[in-house]
Tab-separated table of C-alpha atoms and ligand atoms in Angstrom:
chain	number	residue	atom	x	y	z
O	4	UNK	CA	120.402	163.721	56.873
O	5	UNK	CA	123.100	161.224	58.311
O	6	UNK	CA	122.613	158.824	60.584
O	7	UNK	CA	124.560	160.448	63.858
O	8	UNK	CA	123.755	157.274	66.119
O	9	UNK	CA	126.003	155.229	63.437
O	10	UNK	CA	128.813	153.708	64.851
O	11	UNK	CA	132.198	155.143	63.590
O	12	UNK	CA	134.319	152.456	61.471
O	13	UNK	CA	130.433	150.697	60.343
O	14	UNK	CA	131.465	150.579	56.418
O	15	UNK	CA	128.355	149.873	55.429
O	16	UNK	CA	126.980	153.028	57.074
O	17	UNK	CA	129.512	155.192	56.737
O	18	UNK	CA	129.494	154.658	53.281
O	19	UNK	CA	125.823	155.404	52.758
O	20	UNK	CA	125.388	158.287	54.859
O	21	UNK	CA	125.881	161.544	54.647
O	22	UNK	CA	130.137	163.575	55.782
O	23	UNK	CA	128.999	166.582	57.627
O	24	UNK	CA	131.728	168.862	57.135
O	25	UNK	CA	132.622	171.853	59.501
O	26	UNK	CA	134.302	174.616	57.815
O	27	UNK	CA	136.122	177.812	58.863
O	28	UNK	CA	137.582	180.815	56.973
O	29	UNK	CA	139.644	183.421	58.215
O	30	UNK	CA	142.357	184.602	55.346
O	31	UNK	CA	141.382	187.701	54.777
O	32	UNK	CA	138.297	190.172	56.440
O	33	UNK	CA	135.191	187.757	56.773
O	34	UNK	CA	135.222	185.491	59.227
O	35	UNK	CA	133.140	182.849	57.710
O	36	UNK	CA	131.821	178.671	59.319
O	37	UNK	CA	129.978	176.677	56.937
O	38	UNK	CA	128.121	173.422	57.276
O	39	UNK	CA	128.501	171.532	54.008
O	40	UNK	CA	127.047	167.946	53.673
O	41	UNK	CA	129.138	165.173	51.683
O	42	UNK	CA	130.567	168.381	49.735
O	43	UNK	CA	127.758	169.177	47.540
O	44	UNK	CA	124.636	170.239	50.199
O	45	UNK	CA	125.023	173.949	51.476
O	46	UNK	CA	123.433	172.920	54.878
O	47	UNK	CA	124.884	176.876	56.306
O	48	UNK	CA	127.117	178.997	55.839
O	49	UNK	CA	127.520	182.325	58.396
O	50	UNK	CA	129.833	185.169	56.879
O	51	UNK	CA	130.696	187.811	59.467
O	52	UNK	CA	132.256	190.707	56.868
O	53	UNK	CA	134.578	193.378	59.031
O	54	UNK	CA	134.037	195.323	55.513
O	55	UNK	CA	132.703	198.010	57.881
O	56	UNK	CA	135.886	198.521	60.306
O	57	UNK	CA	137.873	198.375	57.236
O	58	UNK	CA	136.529	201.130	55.365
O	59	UNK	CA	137.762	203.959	56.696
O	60	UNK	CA	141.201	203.047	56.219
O	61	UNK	CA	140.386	202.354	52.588
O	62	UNK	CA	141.484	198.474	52.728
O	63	UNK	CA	142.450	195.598	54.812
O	64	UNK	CA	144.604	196.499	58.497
O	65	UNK	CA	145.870	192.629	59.070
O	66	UNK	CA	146.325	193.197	63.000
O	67	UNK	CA	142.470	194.510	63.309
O	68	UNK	CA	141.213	191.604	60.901
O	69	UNK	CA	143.009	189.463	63.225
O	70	UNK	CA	141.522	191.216	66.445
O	71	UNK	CA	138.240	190.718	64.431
O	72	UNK	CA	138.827	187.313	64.034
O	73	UNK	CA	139.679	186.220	67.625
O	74	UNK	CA	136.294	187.820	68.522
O	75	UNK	CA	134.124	186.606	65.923
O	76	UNK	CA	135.027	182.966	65.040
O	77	UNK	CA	133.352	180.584	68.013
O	78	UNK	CA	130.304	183.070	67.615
O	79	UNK	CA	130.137	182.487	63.905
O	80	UNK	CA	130.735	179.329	64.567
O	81	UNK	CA	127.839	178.524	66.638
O	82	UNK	CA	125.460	180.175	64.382
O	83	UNK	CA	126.366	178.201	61.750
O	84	UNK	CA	126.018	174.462	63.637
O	85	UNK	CA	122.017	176.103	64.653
O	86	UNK	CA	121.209	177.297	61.614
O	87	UNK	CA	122.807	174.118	59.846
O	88	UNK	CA	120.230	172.100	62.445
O	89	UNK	CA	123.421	170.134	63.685
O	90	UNK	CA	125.330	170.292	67.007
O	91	UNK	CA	129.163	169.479	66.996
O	92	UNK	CA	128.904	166.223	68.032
O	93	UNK	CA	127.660	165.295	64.765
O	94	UNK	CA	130.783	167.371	62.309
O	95	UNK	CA	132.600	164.471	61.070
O	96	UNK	CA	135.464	166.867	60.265
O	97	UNK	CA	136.638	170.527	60.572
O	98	UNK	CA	137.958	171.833	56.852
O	99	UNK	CA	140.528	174.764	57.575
O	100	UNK	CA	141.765	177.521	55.325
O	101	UNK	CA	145.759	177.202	56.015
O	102	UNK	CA	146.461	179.621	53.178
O	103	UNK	CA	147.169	181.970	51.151
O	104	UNK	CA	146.306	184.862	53.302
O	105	UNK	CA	147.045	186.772	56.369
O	106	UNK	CA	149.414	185.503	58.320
O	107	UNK	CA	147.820	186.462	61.801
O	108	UNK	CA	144.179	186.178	60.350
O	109	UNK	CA	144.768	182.578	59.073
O	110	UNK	CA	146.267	181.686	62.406
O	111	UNK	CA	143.013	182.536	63.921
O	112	UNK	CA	140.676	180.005	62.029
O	113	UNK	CA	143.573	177.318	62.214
O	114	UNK	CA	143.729	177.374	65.804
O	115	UNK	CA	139.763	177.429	66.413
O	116	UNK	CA	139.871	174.806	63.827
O	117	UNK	CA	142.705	172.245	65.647
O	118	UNK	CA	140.657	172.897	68.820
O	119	UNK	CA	137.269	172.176	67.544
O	120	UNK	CA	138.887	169.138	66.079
O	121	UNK	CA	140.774	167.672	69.115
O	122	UNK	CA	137.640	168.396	71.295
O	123	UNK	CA	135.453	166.241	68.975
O	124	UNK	CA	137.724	163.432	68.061
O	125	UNK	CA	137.430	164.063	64.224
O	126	UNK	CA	140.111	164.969	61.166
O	127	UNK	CA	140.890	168.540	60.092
O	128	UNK	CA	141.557	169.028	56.527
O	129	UNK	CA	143.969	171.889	55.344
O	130	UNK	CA	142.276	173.680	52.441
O	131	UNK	CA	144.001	175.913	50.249
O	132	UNK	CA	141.848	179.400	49.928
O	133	UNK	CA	141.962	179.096	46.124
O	134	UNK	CA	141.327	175.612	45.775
O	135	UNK	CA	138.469	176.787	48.031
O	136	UNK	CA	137.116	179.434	45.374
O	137	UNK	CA	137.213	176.299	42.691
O	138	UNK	CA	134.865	174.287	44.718
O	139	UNK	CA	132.273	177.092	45.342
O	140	UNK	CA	131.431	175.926	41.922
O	141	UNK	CA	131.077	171.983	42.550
O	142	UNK	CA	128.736	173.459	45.542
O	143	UNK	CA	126.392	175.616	43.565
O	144	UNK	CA	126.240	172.785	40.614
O	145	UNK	CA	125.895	169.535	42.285
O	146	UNK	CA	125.980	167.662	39.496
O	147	UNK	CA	129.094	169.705	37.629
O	148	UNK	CA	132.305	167.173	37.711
O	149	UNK	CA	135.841	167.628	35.923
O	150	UNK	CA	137.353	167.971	33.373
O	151	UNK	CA	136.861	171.767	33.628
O	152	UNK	CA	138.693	174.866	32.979
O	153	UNK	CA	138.221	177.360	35.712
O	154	UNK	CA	139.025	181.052	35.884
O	155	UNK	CA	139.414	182.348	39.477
O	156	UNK	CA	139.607	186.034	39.989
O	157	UNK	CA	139.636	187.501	43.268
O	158	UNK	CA	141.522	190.633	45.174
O	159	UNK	CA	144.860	188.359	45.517
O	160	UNK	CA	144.775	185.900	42.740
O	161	UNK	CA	143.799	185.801	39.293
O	162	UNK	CA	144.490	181.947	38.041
O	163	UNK	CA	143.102	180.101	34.574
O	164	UNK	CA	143.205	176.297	35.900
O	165	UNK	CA	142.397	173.024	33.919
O	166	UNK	CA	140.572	171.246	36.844
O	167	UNK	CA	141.616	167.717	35.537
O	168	UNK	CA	140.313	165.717	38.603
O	169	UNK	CA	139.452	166.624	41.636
O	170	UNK	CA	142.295	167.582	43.065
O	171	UNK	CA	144.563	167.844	40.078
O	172	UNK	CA	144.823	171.061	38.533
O	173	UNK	CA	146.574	171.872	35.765
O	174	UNK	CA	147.730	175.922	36.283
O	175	UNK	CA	147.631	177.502	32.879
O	176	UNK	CA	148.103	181.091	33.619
O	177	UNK	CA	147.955	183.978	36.297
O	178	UNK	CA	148.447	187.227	36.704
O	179	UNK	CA	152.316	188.803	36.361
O	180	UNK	CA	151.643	191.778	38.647
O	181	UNK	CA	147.910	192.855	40.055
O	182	UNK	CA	145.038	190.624	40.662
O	183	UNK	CA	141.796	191.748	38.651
O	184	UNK	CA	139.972	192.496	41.754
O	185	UNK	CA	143.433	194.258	42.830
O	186	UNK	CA	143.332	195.962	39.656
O	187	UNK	CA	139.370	197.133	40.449
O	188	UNK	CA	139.984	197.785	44.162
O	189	UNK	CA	142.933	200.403	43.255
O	190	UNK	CA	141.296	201.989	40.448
O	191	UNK	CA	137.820	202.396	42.215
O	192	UNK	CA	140.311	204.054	45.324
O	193	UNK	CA	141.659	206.617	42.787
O	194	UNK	CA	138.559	207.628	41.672
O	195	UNK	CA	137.330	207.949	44.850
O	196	UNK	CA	134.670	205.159	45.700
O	197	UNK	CA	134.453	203.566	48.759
O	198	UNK	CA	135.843	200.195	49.272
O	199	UNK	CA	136.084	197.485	48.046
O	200	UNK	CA	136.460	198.937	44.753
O	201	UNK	CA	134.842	196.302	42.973
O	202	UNK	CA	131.045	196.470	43.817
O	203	UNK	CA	131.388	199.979	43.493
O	204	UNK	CA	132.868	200.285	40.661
O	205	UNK	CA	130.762	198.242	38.710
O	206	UNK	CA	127.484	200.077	39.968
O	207	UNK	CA	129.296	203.088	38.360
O	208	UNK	CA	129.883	201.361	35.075
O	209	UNK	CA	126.139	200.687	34.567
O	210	UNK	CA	125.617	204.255	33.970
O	211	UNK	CA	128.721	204.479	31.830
O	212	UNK	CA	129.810	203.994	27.927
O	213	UNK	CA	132.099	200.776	27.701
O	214	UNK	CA	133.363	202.320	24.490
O	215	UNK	CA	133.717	205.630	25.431
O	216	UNK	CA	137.935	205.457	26.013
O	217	UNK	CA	140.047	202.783	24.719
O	218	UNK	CA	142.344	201.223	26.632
O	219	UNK	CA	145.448	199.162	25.617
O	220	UNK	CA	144.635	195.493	26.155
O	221	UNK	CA	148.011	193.504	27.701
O	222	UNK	CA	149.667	190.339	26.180
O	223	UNK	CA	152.373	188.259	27.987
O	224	UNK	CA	155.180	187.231	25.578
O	225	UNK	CA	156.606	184.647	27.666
O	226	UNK	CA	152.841	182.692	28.039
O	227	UNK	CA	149.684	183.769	26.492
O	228	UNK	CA	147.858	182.086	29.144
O	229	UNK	CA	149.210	184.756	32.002
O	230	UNK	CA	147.513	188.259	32.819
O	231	UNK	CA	149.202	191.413	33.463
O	232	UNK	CA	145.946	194.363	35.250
O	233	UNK	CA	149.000	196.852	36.093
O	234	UNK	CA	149.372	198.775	33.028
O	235	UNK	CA	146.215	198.940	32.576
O	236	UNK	CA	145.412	200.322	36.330
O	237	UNK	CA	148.195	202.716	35.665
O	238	UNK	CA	146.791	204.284	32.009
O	239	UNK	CA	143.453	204.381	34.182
O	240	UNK	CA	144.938	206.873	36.724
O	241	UNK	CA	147.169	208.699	34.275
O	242	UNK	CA	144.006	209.461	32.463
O	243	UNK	CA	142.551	210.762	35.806
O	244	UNK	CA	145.507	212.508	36.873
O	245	UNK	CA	146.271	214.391	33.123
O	246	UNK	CA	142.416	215.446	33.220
O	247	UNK	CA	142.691	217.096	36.688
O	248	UNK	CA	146.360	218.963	35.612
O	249	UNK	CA	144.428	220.247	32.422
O	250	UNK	CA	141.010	221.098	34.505
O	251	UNK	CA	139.306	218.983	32.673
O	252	UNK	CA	135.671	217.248	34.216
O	253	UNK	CA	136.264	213.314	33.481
O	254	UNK	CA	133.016	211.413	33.130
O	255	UNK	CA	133.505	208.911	35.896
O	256	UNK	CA	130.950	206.348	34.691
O	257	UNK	CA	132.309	206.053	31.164
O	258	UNK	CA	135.591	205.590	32.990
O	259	UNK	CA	134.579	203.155	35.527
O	260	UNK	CA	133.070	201.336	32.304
O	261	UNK	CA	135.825	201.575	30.376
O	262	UNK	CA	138.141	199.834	32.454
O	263	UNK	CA	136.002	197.101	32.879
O	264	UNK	CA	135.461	195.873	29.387
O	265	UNK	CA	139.481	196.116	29.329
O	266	UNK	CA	139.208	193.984	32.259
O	267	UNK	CA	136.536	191.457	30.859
O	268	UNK	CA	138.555	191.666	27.622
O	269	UNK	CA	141.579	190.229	28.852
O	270	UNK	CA	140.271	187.963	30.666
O	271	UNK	CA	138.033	186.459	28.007
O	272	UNK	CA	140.920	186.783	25.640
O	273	UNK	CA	142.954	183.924	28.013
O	274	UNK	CA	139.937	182.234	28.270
O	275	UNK	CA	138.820	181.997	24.453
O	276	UNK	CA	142.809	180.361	24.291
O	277	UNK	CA	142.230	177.524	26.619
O	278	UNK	CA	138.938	177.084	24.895
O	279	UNK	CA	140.396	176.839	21.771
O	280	UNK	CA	143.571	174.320	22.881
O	281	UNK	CA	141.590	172.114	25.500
O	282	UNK	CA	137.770	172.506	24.201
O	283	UNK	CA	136.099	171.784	27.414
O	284	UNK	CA	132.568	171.439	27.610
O	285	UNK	CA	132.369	173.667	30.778
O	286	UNK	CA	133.752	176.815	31.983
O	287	UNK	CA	133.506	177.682	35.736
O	288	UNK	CA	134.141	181.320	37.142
O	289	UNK	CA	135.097	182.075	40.472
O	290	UNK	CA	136.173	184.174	43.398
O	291	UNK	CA	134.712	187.379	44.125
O	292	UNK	CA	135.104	189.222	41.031
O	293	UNK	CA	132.847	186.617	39.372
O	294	UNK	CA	129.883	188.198	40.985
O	295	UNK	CA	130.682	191.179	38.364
O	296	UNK	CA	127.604	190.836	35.798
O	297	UNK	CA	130.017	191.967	32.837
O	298	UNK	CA	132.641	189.350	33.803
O	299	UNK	CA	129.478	186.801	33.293
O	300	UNK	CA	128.395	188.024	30.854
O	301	UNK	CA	131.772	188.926	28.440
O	302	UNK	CA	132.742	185.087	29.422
O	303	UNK	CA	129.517	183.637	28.829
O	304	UNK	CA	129.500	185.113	25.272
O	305	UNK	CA	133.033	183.479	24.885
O	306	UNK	CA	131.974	179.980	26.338
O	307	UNK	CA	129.151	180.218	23.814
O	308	UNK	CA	131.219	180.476	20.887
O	309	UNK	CA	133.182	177.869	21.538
O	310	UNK	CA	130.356	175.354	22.330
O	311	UNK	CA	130.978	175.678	26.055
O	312	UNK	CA	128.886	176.474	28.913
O	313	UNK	CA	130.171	179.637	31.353
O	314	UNK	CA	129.230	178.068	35.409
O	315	UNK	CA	129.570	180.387	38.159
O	316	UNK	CA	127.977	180.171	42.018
O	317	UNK	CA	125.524	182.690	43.464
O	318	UNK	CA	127.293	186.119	44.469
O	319	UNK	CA	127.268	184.520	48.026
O	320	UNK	CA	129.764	181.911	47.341
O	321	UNK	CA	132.011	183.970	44.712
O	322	UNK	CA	133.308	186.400	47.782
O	323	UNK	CA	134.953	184.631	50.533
O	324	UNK	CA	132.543	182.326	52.538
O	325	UNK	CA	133.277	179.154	54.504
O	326	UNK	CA	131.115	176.534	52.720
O	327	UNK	CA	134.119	176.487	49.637
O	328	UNK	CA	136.262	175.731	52.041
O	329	UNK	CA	134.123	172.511	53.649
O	330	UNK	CA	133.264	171.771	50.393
O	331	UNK	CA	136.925	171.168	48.797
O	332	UNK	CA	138.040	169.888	52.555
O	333	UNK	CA	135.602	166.741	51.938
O	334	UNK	CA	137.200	166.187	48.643
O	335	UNK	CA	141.207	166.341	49.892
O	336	UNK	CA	140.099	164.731	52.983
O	337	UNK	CA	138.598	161.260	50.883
O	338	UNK	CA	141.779	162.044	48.846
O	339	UNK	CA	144.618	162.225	50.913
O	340	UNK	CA	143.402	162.140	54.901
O	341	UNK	CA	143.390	164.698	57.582
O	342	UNK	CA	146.076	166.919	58.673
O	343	UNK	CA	148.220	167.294	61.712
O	344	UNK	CA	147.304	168.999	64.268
O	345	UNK	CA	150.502	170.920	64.039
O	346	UNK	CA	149.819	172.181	60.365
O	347	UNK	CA	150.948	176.015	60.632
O	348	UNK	CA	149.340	178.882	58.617
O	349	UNK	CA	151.341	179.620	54.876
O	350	UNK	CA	150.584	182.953	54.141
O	351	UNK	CA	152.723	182.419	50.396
O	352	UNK	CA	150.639	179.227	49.747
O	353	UNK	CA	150.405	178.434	46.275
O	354	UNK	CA	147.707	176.269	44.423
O	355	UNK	CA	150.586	174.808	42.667
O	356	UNK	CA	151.743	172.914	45.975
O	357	UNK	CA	148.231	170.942	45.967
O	358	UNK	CA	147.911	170.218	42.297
O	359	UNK	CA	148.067	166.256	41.984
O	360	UNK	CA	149.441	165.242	38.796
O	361	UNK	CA	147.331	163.271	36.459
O	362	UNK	CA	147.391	160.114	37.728
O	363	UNK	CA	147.815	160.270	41.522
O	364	UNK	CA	145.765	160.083	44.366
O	365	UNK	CA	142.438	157.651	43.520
O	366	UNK	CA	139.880	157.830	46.223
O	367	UNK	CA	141.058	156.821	49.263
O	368	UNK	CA	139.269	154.936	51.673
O	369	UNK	CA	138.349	157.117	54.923
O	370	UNK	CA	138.654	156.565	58.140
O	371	UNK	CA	141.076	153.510	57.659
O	372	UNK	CA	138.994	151.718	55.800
O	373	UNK	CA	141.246	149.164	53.911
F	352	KG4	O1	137.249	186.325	46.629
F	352	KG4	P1	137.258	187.573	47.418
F	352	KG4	O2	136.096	187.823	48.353
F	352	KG4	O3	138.536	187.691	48.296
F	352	KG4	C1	139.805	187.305	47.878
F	352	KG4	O4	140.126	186.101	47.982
F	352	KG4	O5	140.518	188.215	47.415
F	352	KG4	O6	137.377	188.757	46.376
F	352	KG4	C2	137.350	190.097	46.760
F	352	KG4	C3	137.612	190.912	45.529
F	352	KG4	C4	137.800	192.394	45.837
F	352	KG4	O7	138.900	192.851	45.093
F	352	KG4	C5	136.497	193.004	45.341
F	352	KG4	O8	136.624	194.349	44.946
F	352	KG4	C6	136.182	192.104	44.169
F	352	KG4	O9	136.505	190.804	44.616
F	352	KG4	N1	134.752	192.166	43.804
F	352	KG4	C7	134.314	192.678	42.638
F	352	KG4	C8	132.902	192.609	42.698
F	352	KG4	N2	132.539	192.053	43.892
F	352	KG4	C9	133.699	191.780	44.549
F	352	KG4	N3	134.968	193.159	41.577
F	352	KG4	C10	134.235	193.607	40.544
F	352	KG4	N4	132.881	193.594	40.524
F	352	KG4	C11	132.179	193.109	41.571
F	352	KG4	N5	130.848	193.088	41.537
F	353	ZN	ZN1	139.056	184.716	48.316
């Protein structure tokens, strides 16, 4: 544990001990504080999921998850200092999720986070939500370090990264239209199971023949590294909706299992490229579709045959959690410093604005150290 009687601006000590970071997450529907200890030591991490109030409407309603927000975030909080054994006095620095996201649910967590902050005299770091998913892997694997490719698939954002540094990302590919969770989410909705899609969908798919109906894979002329999941969502409910015009029964697991191998497909496809052109020794996974056991298991196959090893966190830390987001704030924050207290929310934030170039940005000294 670190010292908390140390005396702030002591190099010797601060050097030796121990950054308690305090993070907060608030982009989409969990309201999530984290206690995360020089980056790599899960100390807590609370995750408050509205998944509940959201279900009847069959997604996300940004004003509620904002409402939700405002009354869960100093509660969540609090229960992550106690169960993290720590009281506020000893957070060295509040890591932030600034975006992308909801607008009004981001605003949330950065304003708790800027008053948390200012009340304790220490730095808030902005973190970007996706950069965020990335480190959920340097978390789980404390010893895992870059170069890396990582493959990030969530409900918003579907990214194939070379993570050159920390820090200093190289974006390969994404998706053109639809997100692969997205792409899960709407297809589970047509078929009618509950949301999110996802989980549901692939407890379907167990039951169900992955070979059963085959589904045109996608390929993006312009770069082979992008995705493209809306075609494929639409031949999915085309299929439904032609069965139900003809009165025909469709067997919903094969379907459901169906669609994912075209899923897994594609997205081991874009990975087996970067394997091939950058021949990494490590593969990480992330975001929540990563908790899918045939996304692990169609990209561990790939990794495999290309001499690579397929790295993904516990289910936990794949869906949106607070503990990414201290995690990758203690990085950028011995990178580049704290924010401003005036940072404002970007809903449109892009991992692109926080990719270093090769080159730039050694490890800073913190706290003014020269
Ligand atoms: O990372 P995340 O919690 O939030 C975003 O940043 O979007 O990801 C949520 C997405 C949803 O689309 C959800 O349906 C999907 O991840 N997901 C899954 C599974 N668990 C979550 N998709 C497929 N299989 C799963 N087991
Ligand atoms: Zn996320």
């Amino acid at each position: 544990m670190r010292a908390s009687t140390a005396a702030a601006g002591d190099r010797e000590t601060l050097e030796a001990r121990d950054v308690l970071v305090l993070g907060v997450e608030t982009s989409c529907d969990e309201t999530a504080a984290a206690v995360v200890a020089s980056g790599r030591r899960l100390l807590s991490s609370v995750v408050a999921s509205q998944i509940e109030t959201h279900r009847v409407y069959g997604g996300v309603v940004p004003e509620i998850a904002s409402r939700k927000h405002v009354e869960a975030v100093i509660p969540v909080v609090d229960k992550a200092l106690a169960e993290a054994g720590v009281s506020l006095a000893d957070i060295d620095a509040v890591a932030v999720t600034y975006g992308p996201g909801l607008v009004g649910a981001l605003l949330v967590g950065l304003s708790a986070a800027k008053g948390l902050a200012y009340a304790c005299g220490v730095p808030m770091v902005c973190v970007n939500h996706v950069e965020g998913h990335i480190y959920a892997n340097f978390l789980a694997h404390p010893h895992l370090e870059p170069p890396l490719i990582c493959l990030t698939v969530s409900g918003g954002h579907t990214d194939l990264v070379v993570v050159e540094g920390h820090g200093r990302y190289r974006i390969l590919g994404r998706t053109r239209d639809d997100a692969a969770g997205e792409a899960f989410d709407k297809v589970a909705r047509t078929m009618g199971l509950p949301y999110p899609g996802g989980p549901a969908l692939e407890r379907l798919a167990i039951q169900g023949d992955a070979n059963a109906i085959r589904f045109t894979r996608s390929r993006v002329e312009e770069n082979p590294f992008d995705f493209s999941f809306s075609g494929l969502k639409t031949a999915v409910i085309n299929y439904l909706r032609r069965a139900e015009q003809r009165g025909e029964e469709v067997n919903l697991p094969d379907l459901a299992a169906s669609f994912q191998r075209a899923v897994v497909d594609e997205l081991a496809d874009r990975v087996a490229l970067a394997l091939r052109q950058f021949k990494p020794d490590t593969v990480a996974l992330s975001g929540g579709v990563a908790s899918n056991r045939a996304v692990r298991d169609g990209l561990s196959a790939v990794a495999e045959a290309h001499g690579a090893t397929l790295v993904f966190p516990p289910p936990s830390l794949c869906t949106d959690n607070a503990a990414m987001i201290a995690s990758a704030g203690y990085y950028r924050l011995m990178r580049s410093g704290a924010c401003e207290l005036s940072a404002n929310a970007m809903p449109g934030a892009d991992l692109a604005d926080v990719a270093e170039p090769s080159g730039v940005g050694g490890e800073k000294p913190w706290r003014g150290e020269d």
